CSV table of C-alpha atoms in Angstrom, one decimal:
chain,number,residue,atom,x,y,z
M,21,UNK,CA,1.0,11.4,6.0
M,22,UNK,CA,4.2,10.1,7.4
M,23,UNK,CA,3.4,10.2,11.4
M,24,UNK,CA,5.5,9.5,14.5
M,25,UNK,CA,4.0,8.3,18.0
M,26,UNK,CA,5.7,7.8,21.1
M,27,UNK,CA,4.4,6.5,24.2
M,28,UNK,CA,2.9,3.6,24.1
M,29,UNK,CA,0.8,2.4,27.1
M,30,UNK,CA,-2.7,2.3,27.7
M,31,UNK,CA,-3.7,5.5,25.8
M,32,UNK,CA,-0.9,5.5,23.1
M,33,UNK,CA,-1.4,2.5,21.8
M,34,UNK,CA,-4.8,2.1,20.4
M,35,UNK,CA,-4.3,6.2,19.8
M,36,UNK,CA,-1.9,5.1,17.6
M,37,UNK,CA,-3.6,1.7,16.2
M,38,UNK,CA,-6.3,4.0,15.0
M,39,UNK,CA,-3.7,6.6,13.3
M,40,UNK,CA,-2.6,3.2,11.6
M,41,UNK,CA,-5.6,2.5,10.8
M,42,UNK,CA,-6.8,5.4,9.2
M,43,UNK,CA,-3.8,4.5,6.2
M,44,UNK,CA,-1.3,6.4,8.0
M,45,UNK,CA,3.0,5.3,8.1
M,46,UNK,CA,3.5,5.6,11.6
M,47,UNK,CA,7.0,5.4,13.4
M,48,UNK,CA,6.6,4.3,16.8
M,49,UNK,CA,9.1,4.4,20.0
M,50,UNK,CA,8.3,3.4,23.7
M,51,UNK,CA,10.2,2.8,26.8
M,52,UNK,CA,8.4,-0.3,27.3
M,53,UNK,CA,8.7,-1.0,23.7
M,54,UNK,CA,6.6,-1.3,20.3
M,55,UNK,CA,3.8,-3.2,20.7
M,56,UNK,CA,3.5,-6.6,18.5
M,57,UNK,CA,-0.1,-5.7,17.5
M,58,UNK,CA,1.1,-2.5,16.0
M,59,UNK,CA,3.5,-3.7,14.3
M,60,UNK,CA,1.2,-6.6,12.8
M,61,UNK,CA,-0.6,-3.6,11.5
M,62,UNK,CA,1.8,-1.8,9.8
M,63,UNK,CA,3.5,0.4,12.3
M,64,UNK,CA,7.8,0.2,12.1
M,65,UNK,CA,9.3,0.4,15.5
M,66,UNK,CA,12.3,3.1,15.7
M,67,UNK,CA,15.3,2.9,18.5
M,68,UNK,CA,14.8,6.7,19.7
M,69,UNK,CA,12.5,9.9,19.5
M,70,UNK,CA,15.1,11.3,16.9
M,71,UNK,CA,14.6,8.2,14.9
M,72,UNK,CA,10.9,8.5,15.0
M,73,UNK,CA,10.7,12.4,14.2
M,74,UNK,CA,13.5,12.1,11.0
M,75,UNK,CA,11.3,10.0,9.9
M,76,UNK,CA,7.8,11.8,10.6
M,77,UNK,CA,6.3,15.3,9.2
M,78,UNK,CA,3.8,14.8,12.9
M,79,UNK,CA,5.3,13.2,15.6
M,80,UNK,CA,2.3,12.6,18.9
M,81,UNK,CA,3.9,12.3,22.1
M,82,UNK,CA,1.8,10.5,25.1
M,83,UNK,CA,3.5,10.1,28.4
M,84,UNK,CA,2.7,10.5,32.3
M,85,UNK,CA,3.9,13.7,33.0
M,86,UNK,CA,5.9,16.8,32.8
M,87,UNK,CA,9.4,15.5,33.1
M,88,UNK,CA,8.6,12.9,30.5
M,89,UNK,CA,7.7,15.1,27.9
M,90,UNK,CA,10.6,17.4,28.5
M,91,UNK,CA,13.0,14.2,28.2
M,92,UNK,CA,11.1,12.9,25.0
M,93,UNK,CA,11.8,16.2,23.3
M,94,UNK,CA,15.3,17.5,25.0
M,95,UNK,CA,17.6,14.7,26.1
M,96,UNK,CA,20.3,13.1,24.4
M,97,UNK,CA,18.6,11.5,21.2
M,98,UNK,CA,15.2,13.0,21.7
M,99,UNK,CA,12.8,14.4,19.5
M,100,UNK,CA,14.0,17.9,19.3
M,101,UNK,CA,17.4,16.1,17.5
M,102,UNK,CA,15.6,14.9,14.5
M,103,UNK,CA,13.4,17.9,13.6
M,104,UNK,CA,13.4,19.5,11.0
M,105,UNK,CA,11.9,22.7,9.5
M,106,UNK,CA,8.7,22.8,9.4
M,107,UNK,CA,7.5,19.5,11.1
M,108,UNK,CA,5.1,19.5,13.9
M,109,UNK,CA,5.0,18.0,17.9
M,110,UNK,CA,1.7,17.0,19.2
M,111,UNK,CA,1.9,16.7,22.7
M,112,UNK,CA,-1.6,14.7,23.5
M,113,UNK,CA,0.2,14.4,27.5
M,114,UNK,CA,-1.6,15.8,30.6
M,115,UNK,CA,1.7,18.2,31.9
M,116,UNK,CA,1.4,21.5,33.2
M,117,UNK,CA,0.6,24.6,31.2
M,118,UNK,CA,3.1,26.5,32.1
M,119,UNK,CA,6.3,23.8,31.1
M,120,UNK,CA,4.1,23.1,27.8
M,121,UNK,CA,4.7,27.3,26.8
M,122,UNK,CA,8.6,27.2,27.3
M,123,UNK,CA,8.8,23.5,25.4
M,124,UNK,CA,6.5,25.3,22.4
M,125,UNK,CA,8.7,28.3,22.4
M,126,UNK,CA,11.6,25.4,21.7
M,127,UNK,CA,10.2,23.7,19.5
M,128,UNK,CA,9.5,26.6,17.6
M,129,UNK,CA,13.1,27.8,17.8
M,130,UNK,CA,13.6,25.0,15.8
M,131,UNK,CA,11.6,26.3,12.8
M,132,UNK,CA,8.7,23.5,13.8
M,133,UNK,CA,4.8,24.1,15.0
M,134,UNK,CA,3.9,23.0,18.2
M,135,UNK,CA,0.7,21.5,19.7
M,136,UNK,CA,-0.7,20.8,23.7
M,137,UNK,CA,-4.2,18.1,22.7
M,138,UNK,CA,-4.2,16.3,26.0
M,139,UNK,CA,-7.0,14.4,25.9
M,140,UNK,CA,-10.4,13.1,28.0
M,141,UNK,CA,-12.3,9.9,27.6
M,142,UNK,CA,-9.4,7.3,29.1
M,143,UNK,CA,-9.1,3.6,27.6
M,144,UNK,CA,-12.4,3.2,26.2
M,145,UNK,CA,-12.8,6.4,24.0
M,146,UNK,CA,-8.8,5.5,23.0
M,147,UNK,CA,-9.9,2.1,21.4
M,148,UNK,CA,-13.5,3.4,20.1
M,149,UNK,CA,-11.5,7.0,19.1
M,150,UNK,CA,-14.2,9.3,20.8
M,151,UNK,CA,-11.8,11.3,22.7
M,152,UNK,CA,-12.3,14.5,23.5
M,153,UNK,CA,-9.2,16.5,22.6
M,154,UNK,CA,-8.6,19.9,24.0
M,155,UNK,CA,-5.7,21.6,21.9
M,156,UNK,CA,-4.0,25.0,22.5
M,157,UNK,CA,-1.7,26.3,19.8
M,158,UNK,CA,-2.3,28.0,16.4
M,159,UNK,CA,-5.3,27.9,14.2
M,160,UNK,CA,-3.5,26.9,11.1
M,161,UNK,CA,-1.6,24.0,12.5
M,162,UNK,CA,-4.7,22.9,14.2
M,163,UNK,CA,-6.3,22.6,11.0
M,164,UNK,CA,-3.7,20.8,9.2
M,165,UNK,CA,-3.5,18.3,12.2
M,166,UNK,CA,-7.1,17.8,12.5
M,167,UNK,CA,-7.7,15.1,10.4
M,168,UNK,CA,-5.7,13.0,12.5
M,169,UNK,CA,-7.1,14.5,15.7
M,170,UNK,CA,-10.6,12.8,14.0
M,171,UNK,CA,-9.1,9.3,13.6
M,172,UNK,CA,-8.8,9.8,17.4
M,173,UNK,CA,-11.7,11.8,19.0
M,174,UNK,CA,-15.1,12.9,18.6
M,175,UNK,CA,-15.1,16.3,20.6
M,176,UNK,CA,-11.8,18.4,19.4
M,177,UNK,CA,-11.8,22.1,20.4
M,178,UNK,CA,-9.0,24.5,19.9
M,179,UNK,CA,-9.2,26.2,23.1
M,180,UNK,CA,-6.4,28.8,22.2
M,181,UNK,CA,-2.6,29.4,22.5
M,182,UNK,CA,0.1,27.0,23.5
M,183,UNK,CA,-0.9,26.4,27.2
M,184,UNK,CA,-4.7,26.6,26.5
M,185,UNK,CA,-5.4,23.3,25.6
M,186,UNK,CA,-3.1,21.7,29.3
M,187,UNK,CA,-5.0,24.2,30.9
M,188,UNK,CA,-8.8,22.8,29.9
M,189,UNK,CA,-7.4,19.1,30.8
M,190,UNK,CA,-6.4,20.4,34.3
M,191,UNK,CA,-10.2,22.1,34.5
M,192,UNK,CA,-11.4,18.6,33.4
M,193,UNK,CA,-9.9,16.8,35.5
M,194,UNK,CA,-11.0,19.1,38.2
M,195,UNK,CA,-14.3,18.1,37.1
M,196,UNK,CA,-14.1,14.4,37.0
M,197,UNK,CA,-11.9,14.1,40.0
M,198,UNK,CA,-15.3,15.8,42.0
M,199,UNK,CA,-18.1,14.1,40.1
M,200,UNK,CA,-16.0,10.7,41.2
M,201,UNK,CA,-16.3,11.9,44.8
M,202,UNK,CA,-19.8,13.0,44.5
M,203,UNK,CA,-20.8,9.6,43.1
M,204,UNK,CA,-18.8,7.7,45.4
M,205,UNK,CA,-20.5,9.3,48.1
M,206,UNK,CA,-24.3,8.9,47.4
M,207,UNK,CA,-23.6,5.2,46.6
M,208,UNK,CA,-22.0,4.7,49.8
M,209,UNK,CA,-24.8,6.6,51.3
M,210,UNK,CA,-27.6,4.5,49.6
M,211,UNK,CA,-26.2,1.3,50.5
M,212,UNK,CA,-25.2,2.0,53.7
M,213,UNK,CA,-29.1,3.1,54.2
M,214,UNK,CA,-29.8,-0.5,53.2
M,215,UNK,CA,-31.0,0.1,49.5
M,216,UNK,CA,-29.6,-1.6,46.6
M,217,UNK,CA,-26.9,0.7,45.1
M,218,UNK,CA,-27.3,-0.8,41.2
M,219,UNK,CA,-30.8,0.4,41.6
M,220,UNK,CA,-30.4,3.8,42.7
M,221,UNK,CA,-27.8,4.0,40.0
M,222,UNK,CA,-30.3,2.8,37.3
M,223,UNK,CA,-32.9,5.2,39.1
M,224,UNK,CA,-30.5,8.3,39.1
M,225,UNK,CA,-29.6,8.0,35.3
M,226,UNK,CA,-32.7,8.5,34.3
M,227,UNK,CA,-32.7,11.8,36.7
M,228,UNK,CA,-30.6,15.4,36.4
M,229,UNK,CA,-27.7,13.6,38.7
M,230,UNK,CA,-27.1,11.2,35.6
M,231,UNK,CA,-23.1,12.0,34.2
M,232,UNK,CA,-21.0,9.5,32.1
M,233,UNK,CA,-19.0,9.2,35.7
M,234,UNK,CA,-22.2,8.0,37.6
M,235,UNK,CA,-22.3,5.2,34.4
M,236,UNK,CA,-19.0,4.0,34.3
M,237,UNK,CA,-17.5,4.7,37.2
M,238,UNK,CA,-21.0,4.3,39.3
M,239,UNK,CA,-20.9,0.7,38.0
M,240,UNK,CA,-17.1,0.0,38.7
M,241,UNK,CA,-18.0,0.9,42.2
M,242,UNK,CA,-20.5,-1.5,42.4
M,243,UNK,CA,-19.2,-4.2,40.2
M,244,UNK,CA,-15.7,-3.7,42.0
M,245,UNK,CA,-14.0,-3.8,38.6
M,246,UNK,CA,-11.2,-1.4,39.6
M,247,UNK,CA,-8.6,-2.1,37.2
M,248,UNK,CA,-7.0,0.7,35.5
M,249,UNK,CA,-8.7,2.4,32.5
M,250,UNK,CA,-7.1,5.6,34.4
M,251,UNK,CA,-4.9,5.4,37.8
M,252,UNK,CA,-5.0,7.0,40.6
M,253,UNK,CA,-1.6,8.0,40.5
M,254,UNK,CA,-2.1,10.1,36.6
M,255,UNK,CA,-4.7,11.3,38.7
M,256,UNK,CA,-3.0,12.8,41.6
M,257,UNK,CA,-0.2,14.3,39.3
M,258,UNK,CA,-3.2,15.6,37.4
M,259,UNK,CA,-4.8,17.2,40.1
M,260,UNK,CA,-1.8,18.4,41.8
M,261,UNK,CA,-1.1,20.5,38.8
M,262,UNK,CA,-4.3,22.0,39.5
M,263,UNK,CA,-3.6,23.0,43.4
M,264,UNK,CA,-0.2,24.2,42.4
M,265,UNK,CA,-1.5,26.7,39.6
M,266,UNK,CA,-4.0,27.8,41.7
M,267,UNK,CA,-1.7,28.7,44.7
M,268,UNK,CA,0.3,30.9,41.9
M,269,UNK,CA,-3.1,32.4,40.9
M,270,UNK,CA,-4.4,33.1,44.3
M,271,UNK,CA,-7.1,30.5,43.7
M,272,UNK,CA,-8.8,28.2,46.5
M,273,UNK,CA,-10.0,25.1,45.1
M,274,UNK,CA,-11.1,23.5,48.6
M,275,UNK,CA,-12.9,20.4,47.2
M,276,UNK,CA,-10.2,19.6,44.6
M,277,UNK,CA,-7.7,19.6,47.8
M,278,UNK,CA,-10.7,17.1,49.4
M,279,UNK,CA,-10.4,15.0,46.5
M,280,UNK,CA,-6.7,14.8,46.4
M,281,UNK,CA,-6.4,13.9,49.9
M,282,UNK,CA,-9.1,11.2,49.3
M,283,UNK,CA,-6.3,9.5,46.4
M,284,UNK,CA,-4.0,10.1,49.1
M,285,UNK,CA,-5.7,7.8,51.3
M,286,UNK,CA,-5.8,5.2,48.5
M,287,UNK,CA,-2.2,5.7,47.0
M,288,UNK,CA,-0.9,4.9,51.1
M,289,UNK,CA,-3.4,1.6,51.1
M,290,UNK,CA,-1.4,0.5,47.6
M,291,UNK,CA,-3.8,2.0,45.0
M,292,UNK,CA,-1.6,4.0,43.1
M,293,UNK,CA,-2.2,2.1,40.1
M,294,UNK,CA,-5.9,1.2,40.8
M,295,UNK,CA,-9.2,2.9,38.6
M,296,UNK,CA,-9.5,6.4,39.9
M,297,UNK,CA,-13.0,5.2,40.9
M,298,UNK,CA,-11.6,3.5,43.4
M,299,UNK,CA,-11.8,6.8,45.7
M,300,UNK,CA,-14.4,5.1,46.8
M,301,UNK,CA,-12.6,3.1,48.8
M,302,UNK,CA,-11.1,5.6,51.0
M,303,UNK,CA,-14.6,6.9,51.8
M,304,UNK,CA,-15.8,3.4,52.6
M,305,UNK,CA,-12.8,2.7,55.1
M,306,UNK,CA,-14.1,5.7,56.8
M,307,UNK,CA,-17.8,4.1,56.9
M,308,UNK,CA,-16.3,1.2,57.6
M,309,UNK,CA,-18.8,-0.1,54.4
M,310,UNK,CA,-18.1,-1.7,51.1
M,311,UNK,CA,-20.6,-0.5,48.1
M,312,UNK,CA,-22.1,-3.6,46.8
M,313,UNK,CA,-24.8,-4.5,44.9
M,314,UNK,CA,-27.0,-6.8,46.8
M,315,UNK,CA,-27.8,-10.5,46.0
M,316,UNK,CA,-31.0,-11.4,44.7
């Protein structure tokens, strides 16, 4: 299959290595640039989204947000330029549910199918490809596109209609954003009690409190590894989706506006771009407490 992918950062790219991989021609355009390593691998670098999607029958889009997307597909020399009948857009983004409707009801003016597969698992499921990819959008694109979604993920639901599958990514992130939190705070509270907090980790996986956040991101709080598989800042814009639906929907999501203020804290110390587990440190200025593990 000819393929397109644009946005190449810390997701895109080894999304797109393993599209390569799988035997794929893929056309690939990034504001930051193509990647040497996919090129070495076969990929062809294009000079615009128009390039890539003349070129492409799928093109995958993976950007930080809402306005991104729209200017991938809409601006001057954008994606929407260089379809044509029949193609289809895969936007594998986090943006909001609403925008992602009116941008499938554009694309689709266009003759083309549309996709929203925004994606869960961050860096590591990226390189190992066991994403989970939530998609909304119709059930015979879906299956044409889902081999590719397998060179990608593991876990890969059609949730429903264009809009659906933004709409289980907010939910998720809902999700992690609180599991962080909850994690963040019995570690705190163990080690601020005196006990080893890489212990009680080790004890509590074995226990119903286990979750893949209290194993990765239990252990970046200990291990202060903090570098970004996922920043705060996606994180926020993430979760702010979520509080901004929910006032539209009547909705009160009081810890999700707890954890929000929490990234807050961190975004106005200069974390923006740290690990998302790094709430943590925003509860441990308030403890005036760093979670460590202790020295033997």
């Amino acid at each position: 299959m000819k393929l397109g992918f644009i946005g190449l950062g810390i997701m895109g790219t080894p999304m797109a290595a393993n599209l390569i991989a799988g035997g794929h021609e893929v056309s690939l355009s990034s504001r930051s640039g193509v990647p040497q390593s996919l090129l070495d691998s076969g990929g062809v670098a294009c000079s615009s989204g128009k390039e890539v999607a003349e070129r492409a029958d799928v093109i995958f889009l993976m950007v930080p947000d809402t306005p991104h997307v729209e200017a991938a597909l809409f601006n001057n020399g954008g994606i929407a330029a260089g379809l044509s009948a029949g193609k289809i857009v895969v936007d594998m983004s986090s943006i909001s549910p609403i925008a992602t409707k009116a941008f499938a009801e554009r694309v689709n003016a266009l003759g083309c199918q549309y996709l929203d597969a925004p994606v869960s698992g961050g860096e590591v499921g990226a390189r190992n490809a066991t994403l989970s990819i939530m998609v909304g959008g119709p059930q015979a694109t879906f299956e044409t596109v889902r081999p590719l979604f397998e060179l990608m993920g593991k876990n890969i639901t059609l949730v429903g209609d264009n809009g659906a599958g933004q709409t289980a990514k907010v939910a998720n992130q809902i999700i992690v954003a609180l599991n962080i939190e909850a994690v963040a705070e019995a570690l705190l509270f163990a080690s601020k009690a005196g006990a080893d907090p890489a212990r009680v980790r080790q004890a509590l996986m074995g226990g119903f409190a286990s979750s893949k956040v209290l194993e990765v991101h239990g252990e970046r709080m200990i291990k202060r590894t903090f570098d970004p598989g996922f920043r705060i800042g996606l994180h926020q814009k993430d979760l702010n989706l979520a509080l901004s639906n929910a006032r539209e929907m009547g909705v009160s999501l009081p810890n999700t506006a707890t954890c929000q203020e929490l990234f807050n804290a961190c975004a106005s110390h200069g974390g923006s771009d740290w690990d998302h587990s790094a709430l943590v440190r925003a509860l441990e200025l308030m403890a005036n407490h760093e979670v460590a593990a202790k020295k033997d």
